[in-house]
Short mmCIF file of C-alpha atoms in Angstrom, two decimals:
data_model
loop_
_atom_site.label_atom_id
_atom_site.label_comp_id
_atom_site.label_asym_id
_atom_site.label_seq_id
_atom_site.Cartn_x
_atom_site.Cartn_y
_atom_site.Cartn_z
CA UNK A 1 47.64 -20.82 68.80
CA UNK A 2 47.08 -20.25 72.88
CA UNK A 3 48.47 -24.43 72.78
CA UNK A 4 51.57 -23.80 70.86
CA UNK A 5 52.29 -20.89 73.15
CA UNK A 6 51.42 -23.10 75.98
CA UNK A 7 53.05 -26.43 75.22
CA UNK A 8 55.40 -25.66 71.87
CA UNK A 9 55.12 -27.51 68.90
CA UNK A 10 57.77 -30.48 67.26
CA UNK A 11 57.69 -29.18 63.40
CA UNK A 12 59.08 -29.50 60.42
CA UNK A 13 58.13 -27.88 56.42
CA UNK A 14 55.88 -30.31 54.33
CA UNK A 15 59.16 -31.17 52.34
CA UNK A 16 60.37 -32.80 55.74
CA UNK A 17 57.16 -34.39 55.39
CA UNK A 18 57.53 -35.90 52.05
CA UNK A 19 61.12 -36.80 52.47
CA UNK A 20 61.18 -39.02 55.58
CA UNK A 21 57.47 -39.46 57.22
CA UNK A 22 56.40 -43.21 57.17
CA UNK A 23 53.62 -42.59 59.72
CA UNK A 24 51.10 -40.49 59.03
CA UNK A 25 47.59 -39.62 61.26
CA UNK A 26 45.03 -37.40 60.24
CA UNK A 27 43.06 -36.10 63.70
CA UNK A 28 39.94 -34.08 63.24
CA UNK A 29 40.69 -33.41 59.58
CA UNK A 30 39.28 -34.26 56.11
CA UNK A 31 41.96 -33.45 53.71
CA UNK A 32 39.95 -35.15 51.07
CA UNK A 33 38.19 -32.15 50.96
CA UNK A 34 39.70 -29.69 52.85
CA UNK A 35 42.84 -29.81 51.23
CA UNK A 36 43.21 -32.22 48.59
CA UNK A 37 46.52 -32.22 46.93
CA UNK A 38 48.09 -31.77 50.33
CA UNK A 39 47.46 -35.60 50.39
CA UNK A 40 49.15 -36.08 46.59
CA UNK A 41 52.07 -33.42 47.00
CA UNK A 42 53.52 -34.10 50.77
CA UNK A 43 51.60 -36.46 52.96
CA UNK A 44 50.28 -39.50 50.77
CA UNK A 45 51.26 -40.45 47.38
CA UNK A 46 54.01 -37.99 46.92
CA UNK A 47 57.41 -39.85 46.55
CA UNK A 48 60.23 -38.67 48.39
CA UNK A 49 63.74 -39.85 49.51
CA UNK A 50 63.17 -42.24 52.13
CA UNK A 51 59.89 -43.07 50.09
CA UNK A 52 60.40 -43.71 46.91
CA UNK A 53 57.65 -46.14 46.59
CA UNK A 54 55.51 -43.14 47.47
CA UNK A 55 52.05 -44.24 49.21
CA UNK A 56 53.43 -47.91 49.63
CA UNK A 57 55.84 -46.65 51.74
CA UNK A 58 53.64 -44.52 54.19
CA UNK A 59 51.42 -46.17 56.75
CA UNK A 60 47.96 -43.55 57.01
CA UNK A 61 45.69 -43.52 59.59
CA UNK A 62 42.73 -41.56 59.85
CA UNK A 63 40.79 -40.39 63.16
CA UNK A 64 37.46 -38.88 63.11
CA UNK A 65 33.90 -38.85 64.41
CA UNK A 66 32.31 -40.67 61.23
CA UNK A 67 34.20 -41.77 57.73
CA UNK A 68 34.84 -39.18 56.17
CA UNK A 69 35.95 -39.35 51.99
CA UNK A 70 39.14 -38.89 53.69
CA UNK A 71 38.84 -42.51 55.05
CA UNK A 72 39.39 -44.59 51.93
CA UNK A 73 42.74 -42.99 51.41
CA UNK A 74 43.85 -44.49 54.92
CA UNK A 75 45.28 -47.74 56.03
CA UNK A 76 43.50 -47.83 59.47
CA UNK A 77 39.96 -45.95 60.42
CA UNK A 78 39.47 -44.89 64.04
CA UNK A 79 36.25 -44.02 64.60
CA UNK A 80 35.74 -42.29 67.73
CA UNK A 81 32.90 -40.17 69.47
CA UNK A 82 32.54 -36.58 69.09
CA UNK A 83 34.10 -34.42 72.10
CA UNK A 84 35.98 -36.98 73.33
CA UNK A 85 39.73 -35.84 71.34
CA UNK A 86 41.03 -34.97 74.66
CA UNK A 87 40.01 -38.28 76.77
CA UNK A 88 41.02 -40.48 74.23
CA UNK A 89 44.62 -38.61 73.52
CA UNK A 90 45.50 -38.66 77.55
CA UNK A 91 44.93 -42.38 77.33
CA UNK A 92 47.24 -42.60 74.52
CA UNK A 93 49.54 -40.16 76.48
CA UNK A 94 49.62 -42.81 79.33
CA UNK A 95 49.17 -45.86 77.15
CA UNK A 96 53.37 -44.01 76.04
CA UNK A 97 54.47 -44.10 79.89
CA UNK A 98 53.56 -47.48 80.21
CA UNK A 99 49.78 -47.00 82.25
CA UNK A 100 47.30 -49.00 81.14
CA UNK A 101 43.70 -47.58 82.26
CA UNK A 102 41.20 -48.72 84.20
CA UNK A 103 38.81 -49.42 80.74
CA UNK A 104 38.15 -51.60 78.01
CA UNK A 105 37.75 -48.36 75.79
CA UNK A 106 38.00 -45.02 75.71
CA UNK A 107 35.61 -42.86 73.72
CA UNK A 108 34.12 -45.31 71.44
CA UNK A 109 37.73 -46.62 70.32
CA UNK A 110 38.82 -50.13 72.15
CA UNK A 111 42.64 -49.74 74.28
CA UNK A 112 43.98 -51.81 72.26
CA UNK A 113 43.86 -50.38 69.35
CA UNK A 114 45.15 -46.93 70.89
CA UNK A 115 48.02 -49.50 72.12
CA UNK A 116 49.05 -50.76 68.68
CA UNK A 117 48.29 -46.79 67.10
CA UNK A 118 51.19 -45.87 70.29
CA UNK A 119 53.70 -48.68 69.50
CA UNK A 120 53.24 -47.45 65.85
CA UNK A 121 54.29 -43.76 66.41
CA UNK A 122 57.04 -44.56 68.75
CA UNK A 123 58.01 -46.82 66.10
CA UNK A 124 57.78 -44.79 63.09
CA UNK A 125 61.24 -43.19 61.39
CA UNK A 126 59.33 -40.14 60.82
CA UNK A 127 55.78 -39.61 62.10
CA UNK A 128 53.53 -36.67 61.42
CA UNK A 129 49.94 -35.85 63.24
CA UNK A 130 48.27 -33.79 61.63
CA UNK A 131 45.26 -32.24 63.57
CA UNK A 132 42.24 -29.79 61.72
CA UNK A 133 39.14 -28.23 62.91
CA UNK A 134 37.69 -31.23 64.51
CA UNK A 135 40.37 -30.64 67.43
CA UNK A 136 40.20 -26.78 67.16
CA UNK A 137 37.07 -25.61 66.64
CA UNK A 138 34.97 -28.19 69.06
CA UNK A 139 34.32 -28.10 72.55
CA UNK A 140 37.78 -28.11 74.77
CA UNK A 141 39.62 -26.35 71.77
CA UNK A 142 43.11 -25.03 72.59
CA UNK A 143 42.81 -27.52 75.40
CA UNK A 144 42.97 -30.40 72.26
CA UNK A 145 45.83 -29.05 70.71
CA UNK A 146 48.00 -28.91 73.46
CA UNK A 147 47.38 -32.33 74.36
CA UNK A 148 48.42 -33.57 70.67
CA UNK A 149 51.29 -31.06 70.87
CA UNK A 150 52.21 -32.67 74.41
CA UNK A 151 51.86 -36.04 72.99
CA UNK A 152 53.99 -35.19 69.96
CA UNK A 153 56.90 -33.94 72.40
CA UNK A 154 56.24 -37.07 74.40
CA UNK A 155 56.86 -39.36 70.80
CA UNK A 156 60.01 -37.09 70.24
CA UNK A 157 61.40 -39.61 72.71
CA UNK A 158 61.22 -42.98 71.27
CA UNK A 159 61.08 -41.34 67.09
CA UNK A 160 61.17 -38.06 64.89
CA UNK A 161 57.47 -36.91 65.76
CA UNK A 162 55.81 -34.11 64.26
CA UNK A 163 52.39 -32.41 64.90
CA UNK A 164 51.57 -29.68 62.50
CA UNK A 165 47.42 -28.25 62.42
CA UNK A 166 46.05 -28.16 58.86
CA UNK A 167 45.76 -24.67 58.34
CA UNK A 168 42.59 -22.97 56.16
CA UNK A 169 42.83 -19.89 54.87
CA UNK A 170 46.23 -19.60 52.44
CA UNK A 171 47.44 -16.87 54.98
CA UNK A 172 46.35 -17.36 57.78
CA UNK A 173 49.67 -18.33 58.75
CA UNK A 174 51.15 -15.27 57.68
CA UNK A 175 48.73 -12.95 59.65
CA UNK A 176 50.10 -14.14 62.57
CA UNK A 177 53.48 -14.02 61.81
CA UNK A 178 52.98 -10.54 60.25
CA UNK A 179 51.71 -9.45 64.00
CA UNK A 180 53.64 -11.80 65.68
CA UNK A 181 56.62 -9.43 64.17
CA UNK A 182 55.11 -6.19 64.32
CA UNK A 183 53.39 -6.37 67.65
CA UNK A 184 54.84 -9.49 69.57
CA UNK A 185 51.44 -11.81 68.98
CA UNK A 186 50.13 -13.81 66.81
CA UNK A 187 46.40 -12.63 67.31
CA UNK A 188 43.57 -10.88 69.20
CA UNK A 189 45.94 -7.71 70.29
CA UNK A 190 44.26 -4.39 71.08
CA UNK A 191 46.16 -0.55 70.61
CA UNK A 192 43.68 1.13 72.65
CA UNK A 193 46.47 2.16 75.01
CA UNK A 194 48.98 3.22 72.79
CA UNK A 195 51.03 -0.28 72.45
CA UNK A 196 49.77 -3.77 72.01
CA UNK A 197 47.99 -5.49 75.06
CA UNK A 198 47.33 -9.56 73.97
CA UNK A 199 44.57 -11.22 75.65
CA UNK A 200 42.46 -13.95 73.72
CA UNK A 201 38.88 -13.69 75.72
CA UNK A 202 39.08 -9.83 75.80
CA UNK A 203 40.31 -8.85 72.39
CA UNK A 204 39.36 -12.05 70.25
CA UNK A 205 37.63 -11.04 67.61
CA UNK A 206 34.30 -13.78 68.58
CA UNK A 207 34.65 -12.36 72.22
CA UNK A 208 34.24 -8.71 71.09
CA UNK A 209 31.56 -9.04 69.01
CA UNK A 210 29.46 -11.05 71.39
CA UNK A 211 29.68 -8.42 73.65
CA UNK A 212 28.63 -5.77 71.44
CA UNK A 213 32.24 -3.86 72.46
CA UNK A 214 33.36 -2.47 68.88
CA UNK A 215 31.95 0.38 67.53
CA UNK A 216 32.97 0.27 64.49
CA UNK A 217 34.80 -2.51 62.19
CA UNK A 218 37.46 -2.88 59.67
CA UNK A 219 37.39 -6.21 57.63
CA UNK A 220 40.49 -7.11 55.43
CA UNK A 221 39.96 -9.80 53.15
CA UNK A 222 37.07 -11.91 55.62
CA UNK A 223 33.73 -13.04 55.60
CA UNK A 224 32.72 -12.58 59.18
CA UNK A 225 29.14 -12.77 58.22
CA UNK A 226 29.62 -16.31 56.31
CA UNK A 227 32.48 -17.90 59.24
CA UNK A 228 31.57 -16.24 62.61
CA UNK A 229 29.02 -17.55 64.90
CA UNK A 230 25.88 -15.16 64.00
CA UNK A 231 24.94 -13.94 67.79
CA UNK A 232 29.03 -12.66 67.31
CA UNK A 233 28.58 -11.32 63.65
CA UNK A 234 25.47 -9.57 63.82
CA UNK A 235 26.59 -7.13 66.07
CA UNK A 236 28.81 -6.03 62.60
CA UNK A 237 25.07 -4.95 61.21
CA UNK A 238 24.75 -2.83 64.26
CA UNK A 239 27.68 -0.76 63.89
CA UNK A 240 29.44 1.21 61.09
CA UNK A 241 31.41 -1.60 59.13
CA UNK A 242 33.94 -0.97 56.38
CA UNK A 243 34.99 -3.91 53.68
CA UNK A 244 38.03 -4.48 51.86
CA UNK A 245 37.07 -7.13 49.33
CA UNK A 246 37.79 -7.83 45.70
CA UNK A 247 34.06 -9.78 45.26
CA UNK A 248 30.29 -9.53 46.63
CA UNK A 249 30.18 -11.39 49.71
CA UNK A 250 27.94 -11.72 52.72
CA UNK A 251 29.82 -9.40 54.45
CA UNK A 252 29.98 -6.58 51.43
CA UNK A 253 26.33 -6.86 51.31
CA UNK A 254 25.41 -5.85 54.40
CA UNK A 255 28.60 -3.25 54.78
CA UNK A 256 28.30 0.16 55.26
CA UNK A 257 31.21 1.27 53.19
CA UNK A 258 32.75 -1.46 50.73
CA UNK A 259 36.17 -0.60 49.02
CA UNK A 260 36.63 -2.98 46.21
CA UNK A 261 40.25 -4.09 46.09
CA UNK A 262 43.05 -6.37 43.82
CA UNK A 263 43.11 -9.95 44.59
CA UNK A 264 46.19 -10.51 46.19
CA UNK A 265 47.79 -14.16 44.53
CA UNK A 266 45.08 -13.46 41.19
CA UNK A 267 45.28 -10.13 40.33
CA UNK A 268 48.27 -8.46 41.71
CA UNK A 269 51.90 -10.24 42.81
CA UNK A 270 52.27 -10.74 47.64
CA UNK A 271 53.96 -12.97 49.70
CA UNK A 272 51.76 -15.84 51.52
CA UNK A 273 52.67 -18.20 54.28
CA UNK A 274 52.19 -21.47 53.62
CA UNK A 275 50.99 -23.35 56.48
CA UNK A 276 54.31 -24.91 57.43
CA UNK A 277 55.61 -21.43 57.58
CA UNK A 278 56.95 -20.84 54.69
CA UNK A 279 56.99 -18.13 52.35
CA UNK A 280 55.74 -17.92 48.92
CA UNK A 281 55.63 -15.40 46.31
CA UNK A 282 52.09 -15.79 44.47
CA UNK A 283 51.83 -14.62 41.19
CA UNK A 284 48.97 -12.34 38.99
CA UNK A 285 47.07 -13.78 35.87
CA UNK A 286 44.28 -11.05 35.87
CA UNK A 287 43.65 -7.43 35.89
CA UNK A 288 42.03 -5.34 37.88
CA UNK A 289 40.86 -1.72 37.62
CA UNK A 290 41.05 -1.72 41.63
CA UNK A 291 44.40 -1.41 43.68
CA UNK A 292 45.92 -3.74 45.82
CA UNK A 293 44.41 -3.53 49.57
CA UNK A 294 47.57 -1.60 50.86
CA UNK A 295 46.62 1.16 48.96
CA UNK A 296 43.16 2.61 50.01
CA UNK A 297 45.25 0.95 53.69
CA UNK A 298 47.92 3.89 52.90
CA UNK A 299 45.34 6.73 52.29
CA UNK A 300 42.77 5.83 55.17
CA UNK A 301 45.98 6.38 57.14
CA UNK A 302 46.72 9.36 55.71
CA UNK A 303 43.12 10.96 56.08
CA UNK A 304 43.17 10.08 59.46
CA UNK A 305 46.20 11.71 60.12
CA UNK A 306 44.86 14.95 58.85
CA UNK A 307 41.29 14.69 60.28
CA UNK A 308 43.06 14.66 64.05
CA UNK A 309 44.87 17.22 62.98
CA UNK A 310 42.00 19.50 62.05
CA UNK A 311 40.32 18.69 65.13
CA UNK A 312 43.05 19.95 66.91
CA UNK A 313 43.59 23.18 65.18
CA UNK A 314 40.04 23.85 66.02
CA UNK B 1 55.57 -13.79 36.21
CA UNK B 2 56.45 -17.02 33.84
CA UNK B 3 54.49 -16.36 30.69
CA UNK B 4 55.06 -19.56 28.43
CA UNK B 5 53.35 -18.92 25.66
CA UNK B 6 50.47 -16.98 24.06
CA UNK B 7 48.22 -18.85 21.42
CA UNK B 8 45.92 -16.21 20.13
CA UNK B 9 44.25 -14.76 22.50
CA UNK B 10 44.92 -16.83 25.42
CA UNK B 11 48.10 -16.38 27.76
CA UNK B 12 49.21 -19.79 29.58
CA UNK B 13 51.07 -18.71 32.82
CA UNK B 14 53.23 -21.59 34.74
CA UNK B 15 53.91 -21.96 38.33
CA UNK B 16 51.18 -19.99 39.47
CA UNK B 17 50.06 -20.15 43.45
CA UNK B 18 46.68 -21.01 44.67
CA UNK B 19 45.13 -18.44 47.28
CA UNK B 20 42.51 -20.73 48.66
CA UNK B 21 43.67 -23.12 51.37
CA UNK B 22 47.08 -23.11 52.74
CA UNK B 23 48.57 -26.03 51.41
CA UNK B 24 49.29 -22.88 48.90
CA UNK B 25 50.28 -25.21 45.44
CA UNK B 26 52.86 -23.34 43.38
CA UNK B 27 52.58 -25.70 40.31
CA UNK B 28 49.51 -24.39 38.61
CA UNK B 29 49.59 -23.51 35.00
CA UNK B 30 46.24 -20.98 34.30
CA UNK B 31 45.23 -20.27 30.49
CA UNK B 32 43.54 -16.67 30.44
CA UNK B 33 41.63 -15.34 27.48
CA UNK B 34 39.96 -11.99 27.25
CA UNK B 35 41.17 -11.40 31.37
CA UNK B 36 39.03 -14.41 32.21
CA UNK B 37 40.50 -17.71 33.31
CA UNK B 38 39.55 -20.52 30.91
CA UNK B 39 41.46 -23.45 31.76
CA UNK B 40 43.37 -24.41 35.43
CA UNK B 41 45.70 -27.10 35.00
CA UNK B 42 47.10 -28.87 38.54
CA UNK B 43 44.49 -27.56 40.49
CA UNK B 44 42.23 -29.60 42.71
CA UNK B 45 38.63 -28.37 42.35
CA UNK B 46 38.77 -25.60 45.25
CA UNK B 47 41.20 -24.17 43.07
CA UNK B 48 39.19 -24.23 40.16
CA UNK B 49 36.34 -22.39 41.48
CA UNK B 50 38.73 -19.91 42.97
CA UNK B 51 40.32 -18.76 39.50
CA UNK B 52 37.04 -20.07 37.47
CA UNK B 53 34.89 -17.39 39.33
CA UNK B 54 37.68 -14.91 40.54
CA UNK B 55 36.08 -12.09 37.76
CA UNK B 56 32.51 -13.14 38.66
CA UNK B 57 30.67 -10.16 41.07
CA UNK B 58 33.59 -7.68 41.94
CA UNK B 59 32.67 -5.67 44.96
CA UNK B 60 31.91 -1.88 43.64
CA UNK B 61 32.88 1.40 45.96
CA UNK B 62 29.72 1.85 47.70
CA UNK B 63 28.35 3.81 50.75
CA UNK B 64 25.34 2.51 52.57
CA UNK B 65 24.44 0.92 49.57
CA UNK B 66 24.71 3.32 47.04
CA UNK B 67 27.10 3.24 44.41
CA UNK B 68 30.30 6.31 44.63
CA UNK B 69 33.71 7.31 43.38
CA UNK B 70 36.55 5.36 44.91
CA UNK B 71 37.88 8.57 47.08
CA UNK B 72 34.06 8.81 48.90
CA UNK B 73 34.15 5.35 50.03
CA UNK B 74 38.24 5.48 51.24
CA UNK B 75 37.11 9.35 52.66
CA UNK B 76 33.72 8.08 54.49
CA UNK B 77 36.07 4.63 55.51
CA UNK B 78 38.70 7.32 57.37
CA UNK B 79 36.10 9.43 58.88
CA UNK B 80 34.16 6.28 60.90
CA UNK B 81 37.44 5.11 62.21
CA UNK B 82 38.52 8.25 63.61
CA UNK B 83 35.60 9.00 64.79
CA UNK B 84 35.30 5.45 66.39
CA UNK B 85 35.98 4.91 70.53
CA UNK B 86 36.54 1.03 70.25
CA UNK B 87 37.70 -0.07 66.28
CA UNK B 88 37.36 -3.48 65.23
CA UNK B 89 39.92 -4.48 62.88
CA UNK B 90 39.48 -8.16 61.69
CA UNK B 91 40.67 -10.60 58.90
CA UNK B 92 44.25 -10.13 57.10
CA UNK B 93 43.81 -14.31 56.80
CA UNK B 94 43.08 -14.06 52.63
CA UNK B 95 45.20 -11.10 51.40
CA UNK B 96 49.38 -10.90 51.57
CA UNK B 97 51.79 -9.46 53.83
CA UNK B 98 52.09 -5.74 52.78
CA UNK B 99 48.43 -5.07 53.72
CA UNK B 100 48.27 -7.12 56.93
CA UNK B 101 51.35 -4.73 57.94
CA UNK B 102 49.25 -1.53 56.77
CA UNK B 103 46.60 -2.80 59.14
CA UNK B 104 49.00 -3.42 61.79
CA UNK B 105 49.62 0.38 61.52
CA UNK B 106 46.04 1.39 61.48
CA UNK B 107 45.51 -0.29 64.22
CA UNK B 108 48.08 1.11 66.01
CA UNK B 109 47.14 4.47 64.78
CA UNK B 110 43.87 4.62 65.30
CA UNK B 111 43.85 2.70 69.07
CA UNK B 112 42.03 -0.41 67.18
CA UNK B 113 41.30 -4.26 68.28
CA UNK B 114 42.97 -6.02 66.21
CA UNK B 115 42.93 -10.00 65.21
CA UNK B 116 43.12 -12.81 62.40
CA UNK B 117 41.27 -15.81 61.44
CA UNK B 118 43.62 -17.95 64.06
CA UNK B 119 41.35 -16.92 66.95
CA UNK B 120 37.90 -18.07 65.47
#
């Protein structure tokens, strides 16, 4: 997020994808697994209009610390060593203007393959990198992305070059577009002087925690104590902490309030970004005795409306 | 929603999304019997589990533990936040757009830290 606000990012929606890509590289990301009709619907098999042969037409590479069971879906395996993303992508960056550097290889992968995997993108009628948590969540991290989106704008010169991250949770996207248009940013905001202040370090929700700053929490639809690094979480078993969730999680097990809720996409209808940005309407197949999460939202709201107000008539 | 047909019991609903990762699938056709999912066609295996288990251990309304009516837990849920100095308010990632705006406005009520799953 801090990298696309940095260096901007050369997208395009999956359909794009589909349509036109004939290069495809998967960076720090195990769709296999992580996502695995992505692979079947837009990026691999799928046939499109420049590809009607489907996978045949696409060329696939894969980069990653080890093979993943993302690996035998590619045409090319580039092993390389972990922490070293950002080394090896400068090289490529240079390997683009012409440089060639002063080494055989570059983070376990030899030059000359990086050469060939250059010549390919600036080759390619349509090619996509797609990056995961391999770039952003290891050491360097919105450093990483900004070097593949800088690469990406530098492959914009020579082809059609896209570099979209592989996003995880099915709105995540949308929570930052949802602030992004309500507050002006994507994430890590803070009201505590009346309008929105943005500072990632000082309001991130990691950041916070670690530093024992909250005294209370809200979570919506998260399992801090399953996804955050404990020494951050913990601190959530110090302090009053109130759950939304529809199911028993970590998190509602250790909460000091829980407020059992619909499952927004199962049990009740909401609009989800999908991670190329664009909007779905999900659908419900179940009931639930519990409302939808803007609901107990609403009232909380409400009650604290009227609590400040009885404070101040006494 | 696009009911196609109802054998028996069971209700087989077409073009249903996924709410598990966001390549977000909108091709899914779910058979439901009794308000349990029995069958997920199109799905990969995340989804599976997702609509496979989505009835199995619903959260209850509880307070420190202990089991209360819906109203306690929404009443004791108001009073710690506006009681609170420094609110946390964190996730909106795995729920829809209506209630990541109505925590926009709680946090904005109630003076609140507020961030997503993009900054972990």
């Amino acid at each position: 997020m801090v990298a696309l606000q940095l260096g901007g990012a050369p997208a395009a929606t999956l359909g794009e994808v589909k349509n036109r890509a004939d290069l495809v590289i998967f960076w720090g990301s195990n769709p296999a697994e992580s996502h695995p009709r992505h692979f079947t619907r837009y990026s691999g098999a799928a046939k499109g209009r420049m590809n009607p042969k489907g996978r045949k037409d696409r060329y696939i590479v894969l980069v990653d610390i080890r093979p993943t069971p993302s690996a035998k879906y590619a045409d090319e395996f580039i092993q390389i060593k972990p922490g070293h993303d950002f080394e090896v992508l400068t090289v490529m960056r240079m390997l683009a203007s012409g440089k060639l550097p002063d080494a055989r290889s570059v983070g376990g992968v030899e030059v000359q393959t990086l050469e060939r995997l250059v010549s390919r993108c600036k080759d390619a009628r349509m090619g996509v990198l797609f990056f995961g948590q391999g770039i952003t969540e290891t050491r360097g991290k919105h450093q990483n992305s900004l070097v593949i989106y800088q690469f990406g704008k530098e492959m914009s010169l020579y082809s059609k070059f896209l570099t979209l991250p592989m996003r995880g949770h099915y709105n995540v996207v949308g929570s930052g577009n949802t602030m992004c248009w309500q507050t002006g940013y994507p994430f890590a905001v803070n009201f505590g002087r009346g309008y929105p202040q943005f500072n990632p370090g000082e309001f991130s929700v990691v950041d916070l925690l670690k530093r024992k700053e909250p005294d209370a929490a809200l979570i919506v639809a998260a399992e801090p104590m399953d996804h955050l690094p404990y020494e951050a979480a913990r601190h959530l078993e110090n302090i009053p902490t109130i759950v939304l969730d529809p199911r028993e999680t970590l998190t509602t097990r250790m909460a000091t309030v829980v407020i059992p809720v619909k499952h927004a996409g199962i049990s009740v209808e909401g609009t989800a970004y999908r991670m190329d940005h664009i909007p779905i309407k999900m659908r419900a197949v179940l009931d639930s005795p519990w409302p939808k999460d803007d609901e107990p939202l609403e009232r909380i709201i409400q009650r604290v409306k009227e609590l400040r107000k009885e404070k101040a008539a006494v | 929603m696009t009911v196609v047909k109802q054998e028996e019991n069971i209700t087989i609903t077409e073009h249903v999304v996924c709410p598990f990762c966001a390549t977000l699938c909108d091709d899914l056709v779910i058979h439901v019997e009794n308000n349990q999912v029995v069958k997920v066609r199109n799905g990969c295996n995340l989804a599976k589990g997702v609509f496979e288990n989505a009835h199995k251990e619903w959260a209850t309304p509880r307070i420190r533990g202990k089991e209360v009516a819906y109203g306690d837990a929404v009443e004791e849920a108001a009073r710690i936040l506006e009681a609170s100095d420094n609110p946390l308010i964190y996730g909106l990632s795995a729920t829809d757009v209506d209630a990541q705006k109505k925590c926009i406005e709680l946090a904005d009520l109630i003076g609140a830290n507020l961030d997503n799953a993009s900054s972990v």
